[in-house]
XYZ file of C-alpha atoms in Angstrom:
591
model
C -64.587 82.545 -90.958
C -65.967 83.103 -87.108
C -62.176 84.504 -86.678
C -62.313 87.091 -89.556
C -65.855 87.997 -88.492
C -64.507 88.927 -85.024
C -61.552 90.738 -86.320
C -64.014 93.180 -88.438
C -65.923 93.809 -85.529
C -63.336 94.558 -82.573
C -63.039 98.527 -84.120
C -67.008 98.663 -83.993
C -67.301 96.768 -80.248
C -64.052 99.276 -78.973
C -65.977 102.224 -80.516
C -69.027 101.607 -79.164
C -67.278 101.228 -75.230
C -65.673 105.199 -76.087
C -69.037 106.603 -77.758
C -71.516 108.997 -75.952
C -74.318 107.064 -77.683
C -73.876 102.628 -78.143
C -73.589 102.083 -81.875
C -75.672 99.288 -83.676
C -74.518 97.306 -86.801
C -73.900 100.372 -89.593
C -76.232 98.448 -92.135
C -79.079 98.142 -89.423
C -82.291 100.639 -90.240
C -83.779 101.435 -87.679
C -87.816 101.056 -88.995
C -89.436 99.427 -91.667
C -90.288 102.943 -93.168
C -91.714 102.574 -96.594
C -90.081 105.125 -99.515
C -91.819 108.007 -100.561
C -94.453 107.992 -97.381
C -92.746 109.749 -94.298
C -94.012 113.619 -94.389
C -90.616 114.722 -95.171
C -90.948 113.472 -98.258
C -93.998 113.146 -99.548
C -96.014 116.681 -97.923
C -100.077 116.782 -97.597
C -100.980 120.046 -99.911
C -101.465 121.943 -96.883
C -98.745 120.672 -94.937
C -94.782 122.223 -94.616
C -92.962 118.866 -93.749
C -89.172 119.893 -93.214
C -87.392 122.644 -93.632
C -87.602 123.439 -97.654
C -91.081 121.847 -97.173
C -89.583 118.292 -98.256
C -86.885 116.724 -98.172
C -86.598 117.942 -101.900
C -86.143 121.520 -100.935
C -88.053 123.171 -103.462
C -89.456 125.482 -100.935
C -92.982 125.099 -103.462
C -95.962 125.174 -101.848
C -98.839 123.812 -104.438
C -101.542 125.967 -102.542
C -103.428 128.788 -105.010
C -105.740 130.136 -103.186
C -103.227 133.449 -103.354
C -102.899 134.353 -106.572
C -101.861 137.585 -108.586
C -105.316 139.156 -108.633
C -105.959 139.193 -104.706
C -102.401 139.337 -102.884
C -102.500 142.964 -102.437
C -105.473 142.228 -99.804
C -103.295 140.079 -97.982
C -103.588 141.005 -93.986
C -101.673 140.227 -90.897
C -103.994 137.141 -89.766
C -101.966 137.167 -85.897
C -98.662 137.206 -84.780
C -96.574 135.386 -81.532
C -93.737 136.643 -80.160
C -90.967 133.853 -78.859
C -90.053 136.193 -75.421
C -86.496 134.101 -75.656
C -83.579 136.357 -76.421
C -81.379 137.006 -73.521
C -79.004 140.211 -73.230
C -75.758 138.744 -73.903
C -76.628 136.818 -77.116
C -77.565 140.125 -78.354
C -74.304 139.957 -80.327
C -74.878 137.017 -82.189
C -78.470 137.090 -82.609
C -79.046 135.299 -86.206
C -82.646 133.174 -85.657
C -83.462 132.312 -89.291
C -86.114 130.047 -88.339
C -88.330 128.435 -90.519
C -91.373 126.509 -89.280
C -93.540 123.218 -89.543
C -96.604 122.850 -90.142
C -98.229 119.520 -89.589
C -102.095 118.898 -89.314
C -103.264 121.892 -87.251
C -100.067 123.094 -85.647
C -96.812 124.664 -86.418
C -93.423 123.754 -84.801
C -90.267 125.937 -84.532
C -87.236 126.972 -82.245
C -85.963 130.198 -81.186
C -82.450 131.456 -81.267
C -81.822 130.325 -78.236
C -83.089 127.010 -79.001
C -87.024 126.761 -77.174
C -88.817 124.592 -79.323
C -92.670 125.596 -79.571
C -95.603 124.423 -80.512
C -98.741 126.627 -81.996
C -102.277 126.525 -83.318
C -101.750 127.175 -86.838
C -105.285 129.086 -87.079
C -105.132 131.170 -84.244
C -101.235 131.236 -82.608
C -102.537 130.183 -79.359
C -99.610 128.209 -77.700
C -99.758 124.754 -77.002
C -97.015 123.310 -75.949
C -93.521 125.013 -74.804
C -90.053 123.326 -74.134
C -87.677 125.756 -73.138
C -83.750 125.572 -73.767
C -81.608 125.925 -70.598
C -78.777 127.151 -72.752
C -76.636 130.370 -71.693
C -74.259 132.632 -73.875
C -71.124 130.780 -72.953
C -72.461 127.386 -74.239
C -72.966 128.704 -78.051
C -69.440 128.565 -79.840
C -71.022 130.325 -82.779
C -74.291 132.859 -83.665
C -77.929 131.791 -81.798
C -79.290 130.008 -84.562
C -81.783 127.443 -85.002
C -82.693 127.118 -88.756
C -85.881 124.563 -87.775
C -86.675 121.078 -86.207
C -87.934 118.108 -87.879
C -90.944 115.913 -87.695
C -91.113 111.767 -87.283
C -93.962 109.506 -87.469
C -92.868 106.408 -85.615
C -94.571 103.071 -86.260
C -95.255 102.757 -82.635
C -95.949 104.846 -79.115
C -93.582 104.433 -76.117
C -95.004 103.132 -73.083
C -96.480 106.360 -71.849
C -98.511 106.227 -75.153
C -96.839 108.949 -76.412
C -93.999 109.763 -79.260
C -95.925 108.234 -82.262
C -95.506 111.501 -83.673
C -92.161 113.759 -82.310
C -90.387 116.547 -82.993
C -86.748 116.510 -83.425
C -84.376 119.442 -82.332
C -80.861 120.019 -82.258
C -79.117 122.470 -79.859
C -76.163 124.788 -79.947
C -74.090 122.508 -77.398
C -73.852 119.361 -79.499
C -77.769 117.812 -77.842
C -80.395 115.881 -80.014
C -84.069 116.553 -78.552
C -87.172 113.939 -79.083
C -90.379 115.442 -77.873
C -94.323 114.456 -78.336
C -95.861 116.383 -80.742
C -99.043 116.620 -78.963
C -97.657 117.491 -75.414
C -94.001 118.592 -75.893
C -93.053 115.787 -73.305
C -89.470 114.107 -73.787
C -89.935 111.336 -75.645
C -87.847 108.486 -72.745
C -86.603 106.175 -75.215
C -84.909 107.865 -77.227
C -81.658 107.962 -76.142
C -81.500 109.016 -72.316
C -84.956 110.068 -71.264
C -85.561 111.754 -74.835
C -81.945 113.351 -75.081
C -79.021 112.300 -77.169
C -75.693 113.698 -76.590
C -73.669 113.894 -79.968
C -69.810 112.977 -80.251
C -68.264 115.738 -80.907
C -67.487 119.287 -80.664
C -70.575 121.717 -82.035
C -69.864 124.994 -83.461
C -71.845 127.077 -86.058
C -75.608 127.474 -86.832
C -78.367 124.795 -85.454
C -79.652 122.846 -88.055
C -82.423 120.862 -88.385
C -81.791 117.033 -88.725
C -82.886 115.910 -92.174
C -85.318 112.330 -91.820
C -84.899 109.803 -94.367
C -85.874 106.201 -94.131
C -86.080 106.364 -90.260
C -82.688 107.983 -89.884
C -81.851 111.556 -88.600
C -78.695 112.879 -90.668
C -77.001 115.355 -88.299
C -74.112 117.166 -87.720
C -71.896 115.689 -84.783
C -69.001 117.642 -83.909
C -66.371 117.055 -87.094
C -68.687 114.347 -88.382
C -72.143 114.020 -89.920
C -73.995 111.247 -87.545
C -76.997 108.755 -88.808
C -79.291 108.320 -85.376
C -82.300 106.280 -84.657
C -85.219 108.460 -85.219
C -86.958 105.831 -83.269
C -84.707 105.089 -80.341
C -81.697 108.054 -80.525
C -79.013 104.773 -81.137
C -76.006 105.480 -83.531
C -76.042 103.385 -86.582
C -72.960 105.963 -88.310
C -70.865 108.274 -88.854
C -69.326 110.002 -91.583
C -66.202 112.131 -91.394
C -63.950 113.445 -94.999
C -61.537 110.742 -96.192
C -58.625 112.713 -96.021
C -57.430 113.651 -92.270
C -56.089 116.762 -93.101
C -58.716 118.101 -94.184
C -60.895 120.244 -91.674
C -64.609 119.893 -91.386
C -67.409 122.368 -90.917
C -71.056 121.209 -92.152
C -73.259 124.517 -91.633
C -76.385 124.212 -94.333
C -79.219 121.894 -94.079
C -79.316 118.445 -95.432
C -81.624 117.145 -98.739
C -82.407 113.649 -99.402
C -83.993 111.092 -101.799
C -86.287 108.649 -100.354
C -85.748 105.987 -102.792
C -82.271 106.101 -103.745
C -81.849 106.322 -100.218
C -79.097 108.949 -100.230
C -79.136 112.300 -97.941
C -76.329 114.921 -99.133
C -74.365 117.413 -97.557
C -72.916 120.552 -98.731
C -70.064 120.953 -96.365
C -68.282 124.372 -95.942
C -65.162 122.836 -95.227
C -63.764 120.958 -97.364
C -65.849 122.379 -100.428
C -67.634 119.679 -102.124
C -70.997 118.114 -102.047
C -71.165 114.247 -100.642
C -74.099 112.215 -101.293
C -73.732 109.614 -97.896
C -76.129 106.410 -98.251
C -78.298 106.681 -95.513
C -78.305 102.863 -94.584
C -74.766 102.489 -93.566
C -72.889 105.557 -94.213
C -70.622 105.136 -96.716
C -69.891 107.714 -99.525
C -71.601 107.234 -102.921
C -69.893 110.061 -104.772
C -68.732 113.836 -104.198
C -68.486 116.915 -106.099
C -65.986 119.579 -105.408
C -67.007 122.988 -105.319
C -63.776 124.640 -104.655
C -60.619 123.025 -104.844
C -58.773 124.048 -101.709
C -60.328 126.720 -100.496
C -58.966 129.928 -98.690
C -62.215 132.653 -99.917
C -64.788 131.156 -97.188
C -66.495 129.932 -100.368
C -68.021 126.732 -98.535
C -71.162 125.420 -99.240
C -73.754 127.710 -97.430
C -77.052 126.486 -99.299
C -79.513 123.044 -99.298
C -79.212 121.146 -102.596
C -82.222 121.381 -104.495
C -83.690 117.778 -105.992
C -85.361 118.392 -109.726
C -86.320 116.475 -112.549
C -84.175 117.641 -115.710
C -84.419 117.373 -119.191
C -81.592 115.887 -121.618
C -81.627 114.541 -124.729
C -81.801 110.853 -123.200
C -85.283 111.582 -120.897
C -85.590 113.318 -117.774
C -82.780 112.460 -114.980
C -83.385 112.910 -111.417
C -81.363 116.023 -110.461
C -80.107 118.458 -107.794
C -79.138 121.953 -108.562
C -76.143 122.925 -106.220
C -75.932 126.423 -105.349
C -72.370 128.227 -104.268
C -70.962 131.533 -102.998
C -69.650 132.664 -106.047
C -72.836 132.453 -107.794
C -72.556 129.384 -109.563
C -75.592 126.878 -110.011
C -74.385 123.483 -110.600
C -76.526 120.858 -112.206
C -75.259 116.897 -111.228
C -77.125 113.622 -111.484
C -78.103 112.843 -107.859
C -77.632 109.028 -108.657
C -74.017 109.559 -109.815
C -72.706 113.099 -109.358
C -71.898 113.095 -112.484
C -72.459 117.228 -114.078
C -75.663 117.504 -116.423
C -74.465 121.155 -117.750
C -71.177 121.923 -118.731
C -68.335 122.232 -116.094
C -65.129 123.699 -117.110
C -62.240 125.109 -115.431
C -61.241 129.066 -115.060
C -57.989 129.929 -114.147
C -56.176 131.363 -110.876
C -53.770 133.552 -109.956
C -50.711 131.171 -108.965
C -49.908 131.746 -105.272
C -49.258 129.620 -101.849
C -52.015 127.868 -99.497
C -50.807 126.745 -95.860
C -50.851 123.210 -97.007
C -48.375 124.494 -100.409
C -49.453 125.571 -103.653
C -53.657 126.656 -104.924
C -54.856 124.889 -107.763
C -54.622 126.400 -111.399
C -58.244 126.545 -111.727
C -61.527 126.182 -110.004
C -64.940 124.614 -111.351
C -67.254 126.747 -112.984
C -70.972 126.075 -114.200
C -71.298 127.096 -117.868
C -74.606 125.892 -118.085
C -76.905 127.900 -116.288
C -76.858 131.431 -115.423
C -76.524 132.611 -112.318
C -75.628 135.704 -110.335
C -71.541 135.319 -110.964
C -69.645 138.209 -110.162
C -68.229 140.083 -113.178
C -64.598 141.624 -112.622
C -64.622 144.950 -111.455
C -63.613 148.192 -112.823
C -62.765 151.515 -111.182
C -65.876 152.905 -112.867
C -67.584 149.903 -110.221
C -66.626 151.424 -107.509
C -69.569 153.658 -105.363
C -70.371 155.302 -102.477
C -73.463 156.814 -100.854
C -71.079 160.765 -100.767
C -68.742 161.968 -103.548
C -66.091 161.965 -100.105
C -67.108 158.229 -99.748
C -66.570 157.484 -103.666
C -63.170 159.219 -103.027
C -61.755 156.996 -100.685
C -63.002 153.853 -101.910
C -61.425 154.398 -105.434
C -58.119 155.128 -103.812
C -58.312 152.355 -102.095
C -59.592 150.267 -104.797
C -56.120 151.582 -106.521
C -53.988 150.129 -103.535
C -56.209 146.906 -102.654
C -54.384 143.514 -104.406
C -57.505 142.242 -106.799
C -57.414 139.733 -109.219
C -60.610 138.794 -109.827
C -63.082 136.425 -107.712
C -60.020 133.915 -106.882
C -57.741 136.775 -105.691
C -55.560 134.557 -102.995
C -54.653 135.980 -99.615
C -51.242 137.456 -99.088
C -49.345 139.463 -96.583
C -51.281 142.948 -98.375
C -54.630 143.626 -97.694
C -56.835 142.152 -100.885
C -60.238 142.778 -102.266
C -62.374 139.513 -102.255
C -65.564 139.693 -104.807
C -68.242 138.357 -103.906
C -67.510 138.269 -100.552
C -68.491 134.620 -98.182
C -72.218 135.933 -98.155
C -72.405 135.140 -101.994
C -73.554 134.949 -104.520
C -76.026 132.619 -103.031
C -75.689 131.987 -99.427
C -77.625 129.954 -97.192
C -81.450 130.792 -98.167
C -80.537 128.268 -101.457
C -82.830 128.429 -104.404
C -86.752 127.296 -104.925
C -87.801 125.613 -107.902
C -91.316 126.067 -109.723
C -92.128 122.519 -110.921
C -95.504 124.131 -112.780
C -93.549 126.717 -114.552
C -90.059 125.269 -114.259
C -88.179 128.065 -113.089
C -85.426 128.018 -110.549
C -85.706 131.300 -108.504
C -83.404 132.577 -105.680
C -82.005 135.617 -103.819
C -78.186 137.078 -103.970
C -75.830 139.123 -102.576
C -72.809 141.399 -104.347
C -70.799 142.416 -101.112
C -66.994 142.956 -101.672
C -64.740 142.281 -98.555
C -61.551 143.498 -97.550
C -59.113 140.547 -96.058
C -56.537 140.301 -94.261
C -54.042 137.862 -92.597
C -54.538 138.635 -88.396
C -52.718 135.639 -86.573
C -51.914 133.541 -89.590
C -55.262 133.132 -90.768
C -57.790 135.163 -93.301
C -59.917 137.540 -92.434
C -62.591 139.476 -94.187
C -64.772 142.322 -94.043
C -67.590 144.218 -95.736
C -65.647 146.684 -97.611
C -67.338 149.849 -96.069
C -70.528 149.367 -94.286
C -73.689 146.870 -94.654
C -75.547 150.780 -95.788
C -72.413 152.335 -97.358
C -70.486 149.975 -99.639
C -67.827 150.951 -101.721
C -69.762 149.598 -104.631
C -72.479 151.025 -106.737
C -75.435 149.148 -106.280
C -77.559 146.956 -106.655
C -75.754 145.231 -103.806
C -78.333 142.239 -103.913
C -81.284 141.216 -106.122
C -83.331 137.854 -106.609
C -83.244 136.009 -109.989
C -85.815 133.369 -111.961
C -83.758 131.177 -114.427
C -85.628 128.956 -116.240
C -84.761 125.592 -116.611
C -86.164 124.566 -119.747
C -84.188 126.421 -122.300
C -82.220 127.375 -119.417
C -82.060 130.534 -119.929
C -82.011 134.044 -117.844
C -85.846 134.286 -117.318
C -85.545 137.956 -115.475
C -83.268 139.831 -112.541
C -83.888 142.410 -110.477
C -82.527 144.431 -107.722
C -84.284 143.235 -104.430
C -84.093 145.404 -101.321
C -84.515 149.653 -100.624
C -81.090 150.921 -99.465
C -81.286 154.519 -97.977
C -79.224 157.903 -97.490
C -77.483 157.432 -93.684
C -78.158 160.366 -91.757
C -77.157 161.318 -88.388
C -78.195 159.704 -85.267
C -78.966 156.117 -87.069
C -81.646 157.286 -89.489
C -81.917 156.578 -93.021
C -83.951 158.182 -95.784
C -85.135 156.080 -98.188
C -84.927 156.141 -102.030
C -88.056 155.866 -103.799
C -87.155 152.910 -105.502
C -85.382 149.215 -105.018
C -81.399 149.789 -105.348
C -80.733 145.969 -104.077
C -79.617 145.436 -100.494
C -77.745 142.868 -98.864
C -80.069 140.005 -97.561
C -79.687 136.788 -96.129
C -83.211 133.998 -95.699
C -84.867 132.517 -98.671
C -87.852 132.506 -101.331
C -91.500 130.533 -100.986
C -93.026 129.975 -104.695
C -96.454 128.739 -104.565
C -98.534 127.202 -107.106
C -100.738 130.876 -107.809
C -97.643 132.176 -109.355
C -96.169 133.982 -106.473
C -92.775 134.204 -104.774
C -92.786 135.167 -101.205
C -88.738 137.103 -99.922
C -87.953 139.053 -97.145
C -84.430 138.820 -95.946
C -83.629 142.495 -96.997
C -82.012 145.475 -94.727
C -85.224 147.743 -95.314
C -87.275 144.937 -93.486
C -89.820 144.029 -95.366
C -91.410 141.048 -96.807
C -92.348 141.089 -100.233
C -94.887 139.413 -102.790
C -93.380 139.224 -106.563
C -95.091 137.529 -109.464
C -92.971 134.585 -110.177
C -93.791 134.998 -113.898
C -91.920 138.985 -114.099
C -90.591 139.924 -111.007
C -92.688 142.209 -110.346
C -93.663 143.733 -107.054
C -97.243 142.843 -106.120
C -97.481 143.439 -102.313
C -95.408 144.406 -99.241
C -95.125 144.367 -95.743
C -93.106 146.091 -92.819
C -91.730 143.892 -90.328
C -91.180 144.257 -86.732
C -87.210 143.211 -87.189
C -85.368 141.849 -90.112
C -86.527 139.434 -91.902
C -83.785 136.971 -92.219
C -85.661 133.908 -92.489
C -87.382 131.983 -95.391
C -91.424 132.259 -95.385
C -93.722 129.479 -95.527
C -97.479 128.714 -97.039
C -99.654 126.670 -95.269
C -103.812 125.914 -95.199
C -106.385 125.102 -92.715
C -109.541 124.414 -93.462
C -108.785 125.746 -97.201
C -107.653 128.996 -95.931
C -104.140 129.858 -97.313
C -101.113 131.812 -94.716
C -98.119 132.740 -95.012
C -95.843 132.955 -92.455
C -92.669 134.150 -91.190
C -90.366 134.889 -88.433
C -88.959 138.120 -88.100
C -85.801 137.871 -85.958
C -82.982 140.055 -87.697
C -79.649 138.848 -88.178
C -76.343 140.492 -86.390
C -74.039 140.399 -89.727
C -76.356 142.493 -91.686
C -77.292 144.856 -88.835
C -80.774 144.941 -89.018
C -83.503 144.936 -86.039
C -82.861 142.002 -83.172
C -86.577 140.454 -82.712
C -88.248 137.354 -82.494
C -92.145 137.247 -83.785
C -94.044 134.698 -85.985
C -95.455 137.378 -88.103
C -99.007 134.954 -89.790
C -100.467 137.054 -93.071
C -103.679 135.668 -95.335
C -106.526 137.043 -96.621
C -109.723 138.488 -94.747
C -111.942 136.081 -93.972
């Protein structure tokens, strides 16, 4: 039996000699953390624990203080400007940062990767750990989606680390810091640094804490790390070698099933890991085989949802082609109707696509409808010209149009449908609400692989619009609860300038929605930037905002000392074009 044992062990022992951080046994947790208590979990009211607030990612904050009858007052309360983008990650400048809020501060990360630390009444800085990081060590855009917060059971031996914040970085780095002081926090991992196995590429995301584990990326694998002391306890990587890995949304989790899941963009499917030892409970594929870039962009969203048998614990799963899947987060197993459309026949690198691909039947969501040559736009009768002739010599057959040696039209494009802002769920009023895109692209085969662009410009598709709008669906019936176009395109004129059109055509936009409990639902992430107050009951516009850059980010609603904020950072993003920045823009009513 003492044999056997050692002859299980001898892969561990060998891995742990070739591993940047010394593994412990995979079944080993880390802290005696009780379920439903860490802050990630379980949020004080005023409180924004993790990145969708919880671990839940319902981005629902149960403050009412703001309501429909006084929003319209609402003020800029102070703003902080971050001082941290340097000239030649100008290119690639995506933030789309969302803060913490814990007690009396608020913790978040620039582009660059500075992690800071404010007063959440005033903005005065407190604390300030600066990244070292230059151009050439990002692989992918400069951006830090948020860091996470642990309560520890215990201090270090400095007396400090009870309470730290977590960040990742764009070269493959883990980051444990004081909460109170910014200070490294020394044992975790080498003097409060843990270097990740693994080559990092894509967006920073923040680690996701569940039971005393941080769920990260790691290179081509998803890594389970001591919150407590930076050790690995696991790591995950797909079952099948062949297939290649990219993991670029945030994480969600259930405390007491103990599971954390992970949309991965490559392969397409949805894994629900348990978060004691690793191992794969189930998976749900979201594209067979993909060759559209339709990954998983977006957070699953935990819910409770009716059926005929009681209320199941839930997750809605949103994808790039507009889809909203519905699966028991136990089992995986669908709780709406899943069937199968089918595809064009045609040839994938590794031999021939699928028939047919997954579709929700369900629930409605923002699925792209084929289009027509009467579809087709442009912002000049020249422009609709040339698009429709094109259009005529484009290969297009529908949204599963394969690539092929002739340049194709892809619709809706790898920005969605839904892309990475997700969707927010109103537990009062039960409705799901969300922003999307309907961009076309253009691909074509450069070097062997796919490639795809806008077809036309971010301000001058070659589609009538709307070319994005935000949705509620509500999940009782479910039913279409109302849609509408979310964003103010305008007329390009020379020299850069735009005129504006009096009313919302629908823009592209990339970030996310806050819903709070007085019946509001907070969205920037347009081109025009601005943020925007809509009444989660109608739609309808209730206040706005201009922004000192785009708005590519999700808001947030905190209180302190009963007074409600919202906040958000205004950064821009480089793939829609809109204004580089990098302020923590702080609204709420006059005191």
């Amino acid at each position: 039996m003492r044999c056997g044992w050692w002859l299980i062990a001898l892969p561990a022992l060998v891995q742990a000699q070739q591993s940047v951080v010394a593994p412990v046994p995979p079944r080993v947790v880390p802290e005696a953390v009780e379920a439903g208590a860490p802050p990630a979990a379980a949020p004080a009211d005023g409180d924004w624990s993790a990145y969708g607030r919880s671990n839940a990612a319902q981005r629902y904050s149960p403050l009412q203080s703001l309501d429909r009858d006084n929003v319209a007052a609402l003020t800029l309360a102070w703003r902080y400007s971050l001082n941290d983008m340097p000239r030649d990650l100008k290119a690639r400048w995506a933030p789309h940062t969302t803060p913490l809020k814990i007690g009396d501060a608020l913790y978040l990360c620039s582009g660059r990767g500075s992690v800071i630390a404010l007063d959440a009444t005033t903005g005065e800085q407190r604390w300030r750990h600066d990244s070292a990081l230059q151009a050439d060590q990002f692989a992918g855009p400069a951006t830090c989606r948020g860091v996470s917060f642990h309560e520890s059971l215990g201090a270090n031996r400095d007396g400090l680390c009870r309470e730290r914040i977590l960040a990742a970085t764009a070269d493959g780095r883990l980051r444990a810091l004081d909460a109170d002081t910014g200070r490294p926090c020394v044992e975790f991992g080498e003097q409060g640094v843990v270097t990740l196995p693994g080559h990092f590429s894509g967006p920073v995301s923040p680690p996701t804490l569940v039971r005393g584990v941080a769920v990260t990326r790691a290179g081509d694998s998803v890594a389970g790390i001591s919150a407590a002391t930076g050790r690995l306890l696991w790591r995950w990587q797909p079952e099948q070698e062949r297939e290649q890995f990219a993991a670029e949304a945030v994480f969600s989790a259930d405390e007491q099933l103990g599971l954390v899941y992970l949309p991965l963009a490559r392969p397409a499917m949805l894994v629900a890991v348990d978060v004691t030892s690793g191992e794969t409970r189930w998976r749900f594929r979201g594209v067979r085989d993909d060759v559209w870039g339709y990954g998983l962009s977006a957070q699953a969203t935990l819910l409770p949802w009716r059926t005929p048998e009681g209320v199941v614990p839930a997750l809605v799963l949103p994808t790039r082609q507009g889809d909203l899947f519905v699966l028991d987060r136990a089992t995986g197993e669908p709780l709406v109707p899943v069937t199968q459309q089918q595809t064009p026949a045609a040839y994938a690198p590794d031999g021939v696509l699928p028939a047919s691909q997954p579709v929700s039947e369900g629930l409605p969501g923002p699925r792209a409808a084929l289009l027509r040559e009467e579809d087709i736009g442009g912002v000049s009768p020249i422009d609709q010209l040339w698009c429709r002739i094109q259009f005529r010599r484009l290969v297009y057959q529908g949204r599963f149009t394969p690539p092929g040696p002739e340049p194709w039209l892809q619709y809706p494009g790898d920005m969605g449908g839904i892309d990475w802002g997700g969707v927010s769920f109103d537990p009062e009023r039960e409705l799901l609400v969300f922003n999307y895109n309907q961009v076309p692209m253009v691909g074509e085969i450069r070097d062997g692989v796919p490639y795809r662009t806008p077809w036309g410009e971010v301000d001058r598709l070659c589609l009538r619009p709307p070319h994005g709008g935000i949705m509620a669906v509500s999940t009782q019936a479910p039913a279409l609860h109302w849609d509408r176009p979310l964003g103010r395109a305008g007329l390009p004129l020379p020299f850069g300038l735009s005129l504006p059109l009096p009313s919302d055509t629908g823009t592209p936009n990339q970030g996310g929605v806050l819903l709070t409990a007085g019946g509001l639902a907070f969205v920037a992430a347009t081109t025009d930037n601005l943020i925007r107050a809509l009444d989660t009951e109608t739609g309808e516009e209730l206040w706005r905002a201009r922004l000192p850059a785009g708005g590519q980010a999700t808001p947030i609603s905190y209180a302190v000392n009963g007074r409600q904020y919202i906040a958000l950072l205004a950064g821009g993003d480089y793939r829609l074009e809109t204004p580089r920045g990098g302020e923590l823009l702080v609204f709420s009513l006059p005191e």
